[in-house]
Amino acid sequence: MTFASLEFGSLLLITFLCYYFLPQRGRMILLIAASYVFYCYWNPVYGLLIFASTVLDYFVALKISRASRKKTKKRYLLASIIGNLGMLGYFKYTDFALESLKALLGPLGQNLPQPFELILPLGISFYTFQTMSYAIDVYRGNKNAEDDFLLVALYVCFFPQLVAGPIEKAQYLMAQLARKQPFTYENMETGIRLISWGLFKKCVVGDRLALAASGAYTNPEMYDTGVLAFSAAAMFVVVYLDFSAYSEIARGTASLFGIQLSRNFNFPHAATNIAEYWRRWHMSMSRWVQDYLFRPLGGFNARKPLIYSRTMLITMGLVGLWHGAQWTFVLWGLLNGVSLICYHMLYLHILRRYKKSRLLKSIVWICGSWLFSMTIRILISILFFSPDIKSAGIFFDRLCLHPDSSGFDESFVILGAFILCIFWMFHFAHEYVEKRGGITLFSPITRGAMYTLLFFIILFGAVEQADPFIYFQF
Amino acid sequence: MIVKNLSRLIRVRNPTSSTKRALLWSAVFLVLFSSIFLIVVTHWIDTKSDLQRNNLFRRGWVEFINSTAEHQPDETLVIIVSNSQGYGGEVEDDATYASRLEQLFAENDQKKLRVLNWSIYGGHIVEMGILAAAAKRLEPDLFFYIENPSRFHSRLLRYKTGKGRSIGIASDIGFLLWYSEIRDSIPKRFLAPFFRPIDFFEIALAHIFKPYRYRELLLSELTVPEPIKPFDKRGRLGLWHQKPISREKLSRQLRQNEKMAKEGRPVVKPEDIGWDLVSDFFRAADGMTGEKYFIQMPLHSLAHKQNDAITKYFAQIAEESGFKVSDFTQNIPDEEYISLTHLNEAGHQRMAARLAELIKR
């Protein structure tokens, strides 16, 4: 069940209408039931995986909190990590490993079994990370183990953020889920606003832009440089629209139930360097990676650049692999790691010394660095959308090394620029309003008109059948 | 003045918070905008547009039924049910092979031949079965079913996985199911994809919130499946429309198929096929008065490799169900394709000529 469907709309409406009439316990059961309906609508069997993950981490967390010896705690934590990563690894990486091994061994690999052609359970990468963080936080003493099984179950399966985040820490989300949330019109308005804005971004702008831009990625050899440049830039925006739309609908949906989820994006395309970009992009994931992977592996250390570089490459390589079981994603992660390392080195050795200089504060420098880092990010993102490394190579070759503009058709640029301009105007306005106190700056009558207008734009401007959210596949 | 009074009204009755007022204003605007919208669009449809709606508020089959309801005694009525090749999205309406066939007979001043092109872009076995059942009420003299059996599995799979309903025009097939004789002459399981709870919800929504019924109508106008041609000044197809596939890609597809066959992996796995659905499909045309033909559709030479078991099975079931079987697989030269399966104007012309020969025979 995807957010942009009538099925989801019906489920949300029924759940919302019942929610505030129930006692706290009843509310939790209702949300768990809605979450399992939401997930099992796609494939009932895979609901068992979430249940297994819940049971595992519920008991592991209890055992960790009750164990007195550090070694025993560690053993239980290991059980949780092996269980969760084992599940993730089996469904997501078995076929990838078999295919890679076969390719690597050549004729020797003929005896290896055929790929199992496993179907990846929806959102497994997200809920696995979320449940793991609970066990790790209990182990670290940041969170007490929860006795209430229903609360843990709801934390794992809470449907607004089940399949594509934001990945929430237990101490933040469980505290809210455990409390009886009062009905407020403010939450309702926030919910409606965020859901509408997310649907607009996804169904009206993102999916339409993807319709025009995604074709070039499957057959880059068929398109001239102009189209490839447009496709690269447009798909870079599409992934943001798609994922941030999901996050906003998730936040809006949770808000209807009085739950506040954290912001996942902070206008990443305004970042003027790659480090800032990663601080603004998929923030819940960045925080998770920083807390549970990057820092334990060594973290940032200005005095030991080699160790820092190694840690960064491992982290970003794994982030790439987390996105998808393909070498394109691994390479995408590694290239992001390399550019982060380059930026940090440049910052430490040069930029830091002159950061108060006029040059670095000038508009020319800011625009120049924005353009430069944007170009780098777009070029790296070619790997993200290409079906394989060879296609990415052809794409890059035709775009940068051997440009062919013989069949260049400027209508693509006009169309793309038009859609993008309209969207950015909306987006800048939205961000501007958010930064200055939110929608309440406007009078009720203006807000009412804006919501209605947005509703009609979505109703008639949305694509007929929305594409699945890109991050669902991860 | 009105706005001021309304504002006062809302403020007096609900003086709680600005949020509450904003939500109430939304409701007021929703009713207001909807009413204006309905007046404008209804007026446009009634006076300017030649579009018609069926009783599910969808575009398409009403005009279709109106124009085909009568089978004139002095004409030969031909119905063609096919996929995107027959639909001919890449050529003008009067250049599809169905139109060309009609024109060929008109030019030669022979007995009047009327051809109804019931091809569906991305058509589905269930939809085509319903069309076959629907064709019976028009008592056609000739019924052509033109399909590629080795690609038929994808539609079967879509049916088996429950994702049975196609978009756009195909969804209007649901309208045909309101005719009891059509409903009765197809297997019950063919009905399942059209009677999902969400469809009733959608219809209810269209009744309660009237502008909703125009959503699909406007979308059909704006998007599926025509390319947005105005953006291309040189008359070429839009980017999102099907473009000619490069020879490299065609070869790659073929190599992949050959590799799978060598490894013992058929292109279509027999277990994926709902074999009984195939016979159900052909049975849906039982009782048709005219001649019935099953034609294996023409394919680019690089796509000739067929899944023999499936092709033979189709031909066998078709013959058992009273269809005459013809193989057009290799009838069109490669230069008249724009992809592995889609034809250009010359290809449609040639296909029409081949069908005309078959009819004359």
PDB file of N, CA, C and O in Angstrom, chain A residues 6-7 10 117 185-186 189 208 211-212 219 222-223 408-412 415 444-445 447-449 451-452 455-456 459-460 462-465, chain B residues 3 18-20 22 26 29-30 33-34 37 167-168 198 202 209 211-212 215-216 218-219 223-224 231-234 236 239-240 244 249 269:
ATOM      1  N   LEU A   6      -5.773   5.423  -2.903  1.00  0.00           N
ATOM      2  CA  LEU A   6      -7.048   5.520  -2.185  1.00  0.00           C
ATOM      3  C   LEU A   6      -7.103   4.519  -1.042  1.00  0.00           C
ATOM      4  O   LEU A   6      -7.736   4.760  -0.020  1.00  0.00           O
ATOM      5  N   GLU A   7      -6.435   3.381  -1.230  1.00  0.00           N
ATOM      6  CA  GLU A   7      -6.409   2.362  -0.176  1.00  0.00           C
ATOM      7  C   GLU A   7      -5.812   2.956   1.098  1.00  0.00           C
ATOM      8  O   GLU A   7      -6.367   2.800   2.188  1.00  0.00           O
ATOM      9  N   SER A  10      -8.128   5.495   2.674  1.00  0.00           N
ATOM     10  CA  SER A  10      -9.225   4.869   3.435  1.00  0.00           C
ATOM     11  C   SER A  10      -8.721   4.386   4.784  1.00  0.00           C
ATOM     12  O   SER A  10      -9.362   4.600   5.820  1.00  0.00           O
ATOM     13  N   GLU A 117      16.540 -15.452  -6.586  1.00  0.00           N
ATOM     14  CA  GLU A 117      15.534 -14.491  -7.056  1.00  0.00           C
ATOM     15  C   GLU A 117      14.543 -14.135  -5.943  1.00  0.00           C
ATOM     16  O   GLU A 117      13.319 -14.233  -6.088  1.00  0.00           O
ATOM     17  N   TYR A 185      -6.344  20.815  17.069  1.00  0.00           N
ATOM     18  CA  TYR A 185      -6.547  21.266  15.685  1.00  0.00           C
ATOM     19  C   TYR A 185      -5.212  21.601  15.028  1.00  0.00           C
ATOM     20  O   TYR A 185      -5.051  21.477  13.815  1.00  0.00           O
ATOM     21  N   GLU A 186      -4.237  22.024  15.857  1.00  0.00           N
ATOM     22  CA  GLU A 186      -2.919  22.365  15.307  1.00  0.00           C
ATOM     23  C   GLU A 186      -2.280  21.132  14.664  1.00  0.00           C
ATOM     24  O   GLU A 186      -1.744  21.195  13.561  1.00  0.00           O
ATOM     25  N   GLU A 189      -4.086  20.329  11.461  1.00  0.00           N
ATOM     26  CA  GLU A 189      -3.719  21.222  10.355  1.00  0.00           C
ATOM     27  C   GLU A 189      -2.316  20.885   9.841  1.00  0.00           C
ATOM     28  O   GLU A 189      -2.096  20.814   8.629  1.00  0.00           O
ATOM     29  N   ARG A 208       5.887  13.336 -12.638  1.00  0.00           N
ATOM     30  CA  ARG A 208       5.829  13.880 -14.001  1.00  0.00           C
ATOM     31  C   ARG A 208       7.236  14.150 -14.545  1.00  0.00           C
ATOM     32  O   ARG A 208       7.531  13.881 -15.696  1.00  0.00           O
ATOM     33  N   LEU A 211       8.832  10.921 -15.445  1.00  0.00           N
ATOM     34  CA  LEU A 211       8.285  10.413 -16.703  1.00  0.00           C
ATOM     35  C   LEU A 211       9.105  10.927 -17.880  1.00  0.00           C
ATOM     36  O   LEU A 211       9.378  10.221 -18.835  1.00  0.00           O
ATOM     37  N   ALA A 212       9.526  12.189 -17.773  1.00  0.00           N
ATOM     38  CA  ALA A 212      10.290  12.800 -18.855  1.00  0.00           C
ATOM     39  C   ALA A 212      11.769  12.461 -18.783  1.00  0.00           C
ATOM     40  O   ALA A 212      12.450  12.451 -19.796  1.00  0.00           O
ATOM     41  N   ASN A 219      18.500   3.553 -21.504  1.00  0.00           N
ATOM     42  CA  ASN A 219      19.204   3.440 -22.793  1.00  0.00           C
ATOM     43  C   ASN A 219      20.015   4.701 -23.063  1.00  0.00           C
ATOM     44  O   ASN A 219      19.693   5.454 -23.983  1.00  0.00           O
ATOM     45  N   MET A 222      21.048   5.940 -26.582  1.00  0.00           N
ATOM     46  CA  MET A 222      20.076   6.436 -27.564  1.00  0.00           C
ATOM     47  C   MET A 222      19.886   7.946 -27.511  1.00  0.00           C
ATOM     48  O   MET A 222      19.227   8.511 -28.358  1.00  0.00           O
ATOM     49  N   TYR A 223      20.416   8.581 -26.479  1.00  0.00           N
ATOM     50  CA  TYR A 223      20.087   9.990 -26.274  1.00  0.00           C
ATOM     51  C   TYR A 223      21.307  10.897 -26.459  1.00  0.00           C
ATOM     52  O   TYR A 223      22.436  10.493 -26.190  1.00  0.00           O
ATOM     53  N   PHE A 408      20.503  17.540 -30.458  1.00  0.00           N
ATOM     54  CA  PHE A 408      20.045  18.232 -29.246  1.00  0.00           C
ATOM     55  C   PHE A 408      18.709  18.943 -29.491  1.00  0.00           C
ATOM     56  O   PHE A 408      18.538  19.656 -30.465  1.00  0.00           O
ATOM     57  N   ASP A 409      17.811  18.706 -28.618  1.00  0.00           N
ATOM     58  CA  ASP A 409      16.490  19.287 -28.765  1.00  0.00           C
ATOM     59  C   ASP A 409      16.217  20.164 -27.559  1.00  0.00           C
ATOM     60  O   ASP A 409      16.035  19.668 -26.458  1.00  0.00           O
ATOM     61  N   GLU A 410      16.215  21.465 -27.772  1.00  0.00           N
ATOM     62  CA  GLU A 410      16.122  22.371 -26.624  1.00  0.00           C
ATOM     63  C   GLU A 410      14.769  22.312 -25.930  1.00  0.00           C
ATOM     64  O   GLU A 410      14.611  22.817 -24.840  1.00  0.00           O
ATOM     65  N   SER A 411      13.782  21.685 -26.557  1.00  0.00           N
ATOM     66  CA  SER A 411      12.462  21.611 -25.932  1.00  0.00           C
ATOM     67  C   SER A 411      12.526  20.873 -24.599  1.00  0.00           C
ATOM     68  O   SER A 411      11.782  21.183 -23.680  1.00  0.00           O
ATOM     69  N   PHE A 412      13.451  19.905 -24.519  1.00  0.00           N
ATOM     70  CA  PHE A 412      13.607  19.185 -23.249  1.00  0.00           C
ATOM     71  C   PHE A 412      14.070  20.132 -22.146  1.00  0.00           C
ATOM     72  O   PHE A 412      13.604  20.065 -21.016  1.00  0.00           O
ATOM     73  N   LEU A 415      11.157  22.401 -21.252  1.00  0.00           N
ATOM     74  CA  LEU A 415      10.184  21.667 -20.445  1.00  0.00           C
ATOM     75  C   LEU A 415      10.708  21.444 -19.024  1.00  0.00           C
ATOM     76  O   LEU A 415      10.022  21.729 -18.038  1.00  0.00           O
ATOM     77  N   PRO A 444      -6.115  32.849   8.667  1.00  0.00           N
ATOM     78  CA  PRO A 444      -6.873  31.613   8.439  1.00  0.00           C
ATOM     79  C   PRO A 444      -7.497  31.546   7.052  1.00  0.00           C
ATOM     80  O   PRO A 444      -7.484  30.488   6.422  1.00  0.00           O
ATOM     81  N   ILE A 445      -7.992  32.666   6.581  1.00  0.00           N
ATOM     82  CA  ILE A 445      -8.669  32.649   5.271  1.00  0.00           C
ATOM     83  C   ILE A 445      -7.673  32.346   4.142  1.00  0.00           C
ATOM     84  O   ILE A 445      -7.961  31.586   3.227  1.00  0.00           O
ATOM     85  N   ARG A 447      -4.869  30.656   4.513  1.00  0.00           N
ATOM     86  CA  ARG A 447      -4.495  29.238   4.645  1.00  0.00           C
ATOM     87  C   ARG A 447      -5.572  28.335   4.062  1.00  0.00           C
ATOM     88  O   ARG A 447      -5.288  27.382   3.338  1.00  0.00           O
ATOM     89  N   GLY A 448      -6.819  28.662   4.376  1.00  0.00           N
ATOM     90  CA  GLY A 448      -7.932  27.873   3.844  1.00  0.00           C
ATOM     91  C   GLY A 448      -7.900  27.845   2.330  1.00  0.00           C
ATOM     92  O   GLY A 448      -8.032  26.795   1.703  1.00  0.00           O
ATOM     93  N   ALA A 449      -7.666  29.012   1.717  1.00  0.00           N
ATOM     94  CA  ALA A 449      -7.615  29.099   0.253  1.00  0.00           C
ATOM     95  C   ALA A 449      -6.430  28.303  -0.293  1.00  0.00           C
ATOM     96  O   ALA A 449      -6.545  27.605  -1.305  1.00  0.00           O
ATOM     97  N   TYR A 451      -4.884  25.662   1.076  1.00  0.00           N
ATOM     98  CA  TYR A 451      -5.112  24.211   1.182  1.00  0.00           C
ATOM     99  C   TYR A 451      -6.064  23.726   0.091  1.00  0.00           C
ATOM    100  O   TYR A 451      -5.845  22.674  -0.516  1.00  0.00           O
ATOM    101  N   THR A 452      -7.105  24.518  -0.147  1.00  0.00           N
ATOM    102  CA  THR A 452      -8.087  24.096  -1.152  1.00  0.00           C
ATOM    103  C   THR A 452      -7.445  24.083  -2.537  1.00  0.00           C
ATOM    104  O   THR A 452      -7.648  23.158  -3.318  1.00  0.00           O
ATOM    105  N   PHE A 455      -5.254  21.155  -2.864  1.00  0.00           N
ATOM    106  CA  PHE A 455      -6.079  19.953  -3.021  1.00  0.00           C
ATOM    107  C   PHE A 455      -6.512  19.779  -4.473  1.00  0.00           C
ATOM    108  O   PHE A 455      -6.413  18.702  -5.053  1.00  0.00           O
ATOM    109  N   PHE A 456      -6.947  20.881  -5.089  1.00  0.00           N
ATOM    110  CA  PHE A 456      -7.400  20.793  -6.478  1.00  0.00           C
ATOM    111  C   PHE A 456      -6.228  20.537  -7.433  1.00  0.00           C
ATOM    112  O   PHE A 456      -6.372  19.812  -8.409  1.00  0.00           O
ATOM    113  N   LEU A 459      -5.573  16.894  -7.104  1.00  0.00           N
ATOM    114  CA  LEU A 459      -6.653  16.090  -7.683  1.00  0.00           C
ATOM    115  C   LEU A 459      -6.545  16.007  -9.196  1.00  0.00           C
ATOM    116  O   LEU A 459      -6.695  14.946  -9.790  1.00  0.00           O
ATOM    117  N   PHE A 460      -6.252  17.138  -9.819  1.00  0.00           N
ATOM    118  CA  PHE A 460      -6.241  17.138 -11.279  1.00  0.00           C
ATOM    119  C   PHE A 460      -4.841  17.152 -11.886  1.00  0.00           C
ATOM    120  O   PHE A 460      -4.681  16.890 -13.065  1.00  0.00           O
ATOM    121  N   ALA A 462      -2.158  15.405 -10.463  1.00  0.00           N
ATOM    122  CA  ALA A 462      -1.385  14.207 -10.116  1.00  0.00           C
ATOM    123  C   ALA A 462      -1.428  13.202 -11.250  1.00  0.00           C
ATOM    124  O   ALA A 462      -2.408  13.146 -11.992  1.00  0.00           O
ATOM    125  N   VAL A 463      -0.365  12.421 -11.374  1.00  0.00           N
ATOM    126  CA  VAL A 463      -0.361  11.366 -12.385  1.00  0.00           C
ATOM    127  C   VAL A 463      -1.440  10.349 -12.026  1.00  0.00           C
ATOM    128  O   VAL A 463      -1.848  10.245 -10.862  1.00  0.00           O
ATOM    129  N   GLU A 464      -1.873   9.600 -13.027  1.00  0.00           N
ATOM    130  CA  GLU A 464      -3.004   8.691 -12.790  1.00  0.00           C
ATOM    131  C   GLU A 464      -2.658   7.603 -11.779  1.00  0.00           C
ATOM    132  O   GLU A 464      -3.412   7.332 -10.855  1.00  0.00           O
ATOM    133  N   GLN A 465      -1.525   6.979 -11.982  1.00  0.00           N
ATOM    134  CA  GLN A 465      -1.076   5.984 -11.010  1.00  0.00           C
ATOM    135  C   GLN A 465       0.319   6.373 -10.563  1.00  0.00           C
ATOM    136  O   GLN A 465       1.256   6.348 -11.368  1.00  0.00           O
TER     137      GLN A 465
ATOM    138  N   VAL B   3     -17.426  37.640   1.779  1.00  0.00           N
ATOM    139  CA  VAL B   3     -16.283  37.069   2.508  1.00  0.00           C
ATOM    140  C   VAL B   3     -16.263  37.585   3.941  1.00  0.00           C
ATOM    141  O   VAL B   3     -16.061  36.844   4.897  1.00  0.00           O
ATOM    142  N   SER B  18      -7.013  30.041  15.492  1.00  0.00           N
ATOM    143  CA  SER B  18      -6.879  30.379  14.071  1.00  0.00           C
ATOM    144  C   SER B  18      -6.821  29.101  13.246  1.00  0.00           C
ATOM    145  O   SER B  18      -7.240  29.070  12.094  1.00  0.00           O
ATOM    146  N   THR B  19      -6.295  28.022  13.845  1.00  0.00           N
ATOM    147  CA  THR B  19      -6.222  26.746  13.127  1.00  0.00           C
ATOM    148  C   THR B  19      -7.611  26.251  12.787  1.00  0.00           C
ATOM    149  O   THR B  19      -7.874  25.819  11.659  1.00  0.00           O
ATOM    150  N   LYS B  20      -8.465  26.325  13.780  1.00  0.00           N
ATOM    151  CA  LYS B  20      -9.825  25.856  13.565  1.00  0.00           C
ATOM    152  C   LYS B  20     -10.486  26.669  12.451  1.00  0.00           C
ATOM    153  O   LYS B  20     -11.182  26.123  11.595  1.00  0.00           O
ATOM    154  N   ALA B  22      -8.942  28.216  10.045  1.00  0.00           N
ATOM    155  CA  ALA B  22      -8.316  27.871   8.755  1.00  0.00           C
ATOM    156  C   ALA B  22      -8.952  26.604   8.186  1.00  0.00           C
ATOM    157  O   ALA B  22      -9.233  26.523   6.986  1.00  0.00           O
ATOM    158  N   SER B  26     -11.136  26.195   4.818  1.00  0.00           N
ATOM    159  CA  SER B  26     -10.824  25.195   3.780  1.00  0.00           C
ATOM    160  C   SER B  26     -12.106  24.517   3.322  1.00  0.00           C
ATOM    161  O   SER B  26     -12.319  24.307   2.125  1.00  0.00           O
ATOM    162  N   PHE B  29     -14.138  26.922   1.208  1.00  0.00           N
ATOM    163  CA  PHE B  29     -13.545  27.076  -0.128  1.00  0.00           C
ATOM    164  C   PHE B  29     -13.735  25.811  -0.965  1.00  0.00           C
ATOM    165  O   PHE B  29     -13.925  25.877  -2.166  1.00  0.00           O
ATOM    166  N   LEU B  30     -13.663  24.678  -0.294  1.00  0.00           N
ATOM    167  CA  LEU B  30     -13.810  23.406  -1.011  1.00  0.00           C
ATOM    168  C   LEU B  30     -15.194  23.338  -1.657  1.00  0.00           C
ATOM    169  O   LEU B  30     -15.317  23.003  -2.841  1.00  0.00           O
ATOM    170  N   PHE B  33     -15.279  26.207  -4.452  1.00  0.00           N
ATOM    171  CA  PHE B  33     -14.488  25.882  -5.647  1.00  0.00           C
ATOM    172  C   PHE B  33     -15.119  24.725  -6.411  1.00  0.00           C
ATOM    173  O   PHE B  33     -15.173  24.718  -7.628  1.00  0.00           O
ATOM    174  N   SER B  34     -15.597  23.728  -5.647  1.00  0.00           N
ATOM    175  CA  SER B  34     -16.185  22.550  -6.291  1.00  0.00           C
ATOM    176  C   SER B  34     -17.401  22.957  -7.098  1.00  0.00           C
ATOM    177  O   SER B  34     -17.587  22.503  -8.228  1.00  0.00           O
ATOM    178  N   PHE B  37     -16.298  24.863 -10.150  1.00  0.00           N
ATOM    179  CA  PHE B  37     -15.638  23.903 -11.050  1.00  0.00           C
ATOM    180  C   PHE B  37     -16.688  23.069 -11.795  1.00  0.00           C
ATOM    181  O   PHE B  37     -16.627  22.898 -13.005  1.00  0.00           O
ATOM    182  N   ILE B 167      -4.528   0.778 -16.743  1.00  0.00           N
ATOM    183  CA  ILE B 167      -4.890   2.184 -16.564  1.00  0.00           C
ATOM    184  C   ILE B 167      -5.606   2.723 -17.793  1.00  0.00           C
ATOM    185  O   ILE B 167      -5.687   2.065 -18.807  1.00  0.00           O
ATOM    186  N   GLY B 168      -6.107   3.926 -17.687  1.00  0.00           N
ATOM    187  CA  GLY B 168      -6.654   4.648 -18.827  1.00  0.00           C
ATOM    188  C   GLY B 168      -7.829   3.945 -19.459  1.00  0.00           C
ATOM    189  O   GLY B 168      -8.758   3.523 -18.772  1.00  0.00           O
ATOM    190  N   ILE B 198     -12.080  -1.234  -3.513  1.00  0.00           N
ATOM    191  CA  ILE B 198     -11.609   0.121  -3.766  1.00  0.00           C
ATOM    192  C   ILE B 198     -12.350   0.766  -4.946  1.00  0.00           C
ATOM    193  O   ILE B 198     -12.527   1.969  -4.996  1.00  0.00           O
ATOM    194  N   GLU B 202     -14.261   4.195  -4.897  1.00  0.00           N
ATOM    195  CA  GLU B 202     -13.975   5.248  -5.871  1.00  0.00           C
ATOM    196  C   GLU B 202     -15.275   5.791  -6.480  1.00  0.00           C
ATOM    197  O   GLU B 202     -15.440   6.998  -6.658  1.00  0.00           O
ATOM    198  N   PHE B 209     -18.303  13.451  -3.835  1.00  0.00           N
ATOM    199  CA  PHE B 209     -17.524  14.630  -4.197  1.00  0.00           C
ATOM    200  C   PHE B 209     -17.438  14.683  -5.722  1.00  0.00           C
ATOM    201  O   PHE B 209     -16.601  14.042  -6.341  1.00  0.00           O
ATOM    202  N   PRO B 211     -16.496  16.638  -8.252  1.00  0.00           N
ATOM    203  CA  PRO B 211     -15.347  16.905  -9.129  1.00  0.00           C
ATOM    204  C   PRO B 211     -14.442  15.678  -9.318  1.00  0.00           C
ATOM    205  O   PRO B 211     -13.719  15.588 -10.300  1.00  0.00           O
ATOM    206  N   TYR B 212     -14.503  14.742  -8.390  1.00  0.00           N
ATOM    207  CA  TYR B 212     -13.628  13.566  -8.502  1.00  0.00           C
ATOM    208  C   TYR B 212     -13.884  12.795  -9.793  1.00  0.00           C
ATOM    209  O   TYR B 212     -12.986  12.218 -10.361  1.00  0.00           O
ATOM    210  N   ARG B 215     -11.679  13.669 -12.704  1.00  0.00           N
ATOM    211  CA  ARG B 215     -10.232  13.507 -12.606  1.00  0.00           C
ATOM    212  C   ARG B 215      -9.698  12.649 -13.740  1.00  0.00           C
ATOM    213  O   ARG B 215      -8.821  13.046 -14.482  1.00  0.00           O
ATOM    214  N   GLU B 216     -10.296  11.485 -13.885  1.00  0.00           N
ATOM    215  CA  GLU B 216      -9.783  10.568 -14.898  1.00  0.00           C
ATOM    216  C   GLU B 216     -10.051  11.098 -16.307  1.00  0.00           C
ATOM    217  O   GLU B 216      -9.265  10.895 -17.218  1.00  0.00           O
ATOM    218  N   LEU B 218     -10.062  14.231 -17.300  1.00  0.00           N
ATOM    219  CA  LEU B 218      -9.044  15.215 -17.672  1.00  0.00           C
ATOM    220  C   LEU B 218      -7.695  14.542 -17.866  1.00  0.00           C
ATOM    221  O   LEU B 218      -6.946  14.889 -18.762  1.00  0.00           O
ATOM    222  N   LEU B 219      -7.405  13.556 -17.039  1.00  0.00           N
ATOM    223  CA  LEU B 219      -6.129  12.856 -17.176  1.00  0.00           C
ATOM    224  C   LEU B 219      -6.035  12.158 -18.521  1.00  0.00           C
ATOM    225  O   LEU B 219      -4.999  12.164 -19.162  1.00  0.00           O
ATOM    226  N   THR B 223      -2.803  12.990 -20.596  1.00  0.00           N
ATOM    227  CA  THR B 223      -1.625  12.121 -20.495  1.00  0.00           C
ATOM    228  C   THR B 223      -1.707  10.827 -21.291  1.00  0.00           C
ATOM    229  O   THR B 223      -1.167  10.732 -22.367  1.00  0.00           O
ATOM    230  N   VAL B 224      -2.389   9.862 -20.776  1.00  0.00           N
ATOM    231  CA  VAL B 224      -2.250   8.491 -21.275  1.00  0.00           C
ATOM    232  C   VAL B 224      -3.049   8.282 -22.551  1.00  0.00           C
ATOM    233  O   VAL B 224      -4.199   8.690 -22.596  1.00  0.00           O
ATOM    234  N   PHE B 231       5.673  19.698 -27.519  1.00  0.00           N
ATOM    235  CA  PHE B 231       7.008  20.033 -27.031  1.00  0.00           C
ATOM    236  C   PHE B 231       8.105  19.681 -28.032  1.00  0.00           C
ATOM    237  O   PHE B 231       9.247  19.973 -27.822  1.00  0.00           O
ATOM    238  N   ASP B 232       7.743  18.995 -29.087  1.00  0.00           N
ATOM    239  CA  ASP B 232       8.762  18.608 -30.052  1.00  0.00           C
ATOM    240  C   ASP B 232       8.503  19.360 -31.351  1.00  0.00           C
ATOM    241  O   ASP B 232       7.554  19.075 -32.069  1.00  0.00           O
ATOM    242  N   LYS B 233       9.376  20.310 -31.631  1.00  0.00           N
ATOM    243  CA  LYS B 233       9.121  21.190 -32.769  1.00  0.00           C
ATOM    244  C   LYS B 233       9.298  20.488 -34.117  1.00  0.00           C
ATOM    245  O   LYS B 233       8.733  20.877 -35.093  1.00  0.00           O
ATOM    246  N   ARG B 234      10.130  19.441 -34.103  1.00  0.00           N
ATOM    247  CA  ARG B 234      10.409  18.785 -35.381  1.00  0.00           C
ATOM    248  C   ARG B 234       9.477  17.599 -35.668  1.00  0.00           C
ATOM    249  O   ARG B 234       9.762  16.763 -36.507  1.00  0.00           O
ATOM    250  N   ARG B 236       8.996  15.035 -33.951  1.00  0.00           N
ATOM    251  CA  ARG B 236       9.385  13.710 -33.433  1.00  0.00           C
ATOM    252  C   ARG B 236       8.594  13.425 -32.172  1.00  0.00           C
ATOM    253  O   ARG B 236       7.989  14.319 -31.592  1.00  0.00           O
ATOM    254  N   LEU B 239       9.809  12.571 -25.401  1.00  0.00           N
ATOM    255  CA  LEU B 239      10.820  11.724 -24.756  1.00  0.00           C
ATOM    256  C   LEU B 239      10.198  10.517 -24.076  1.00  0.00           C
ATOM    257  O   LEU B 239      10.751   9.439 -24.067  1.00  0.00           O
ATOM    258  N   TRP B 240       9.018  10.708 -23.472  1.00  0.00           N
ATOM    259  CA  TRP B 240       8.433   9.609 -22.716  1.00  0.00           C
ATOM    260  C   TRP B 240       7.658   8.658 -23.594  1.00  0.00           C
ATOM    261  O   TRP B 240       7.106   7.706 -23.124  1.00  0.00           O
ATOM    262  N   PRO B 244      12.361   4.434 -31.102  1.00  0.00           N
ATOM    263  CA  PRO B 244      12.952   3.262 -31.743  1.00  0.00           C
ATOM    264  C   PRO B 244      14.080   2.708 -30.867  1.00  0.00           C
ATOM    265  O   PRO B 244      14.892   3.469 -30.359  1.00  0.00           O
ATOM    266  N   LYS B 249      20.521  -2.669 -28.494  1.00  0.00           N
ATOM    267  CA  LYS B 249      19.646  -3.095 -27.407  1.00  0.00           C
ATOM    268  C   LYS B 249      18.815  -4.305 -27.825  1.00  0.00           C
ATOM    269  O   LYS B 249      18.617  -5.237 -27.050  1.00  0.00           O
ATOM    270  N   LYS B 269       8.528 -19.174 -17.887  1.00  0.00           N
ATOM    271  CA  LYS B 269       8.499 -20.426 -17.140  1.00  0.00           C
ATOM    272  C   LYS B 269       7.092 -21.020 -17.210  1.00  0.00           C
ATOM    273  O   LYS B 269       6.125 -20.311 -16.917  1.00  0.00           O
TER     274      LYS B 269
END
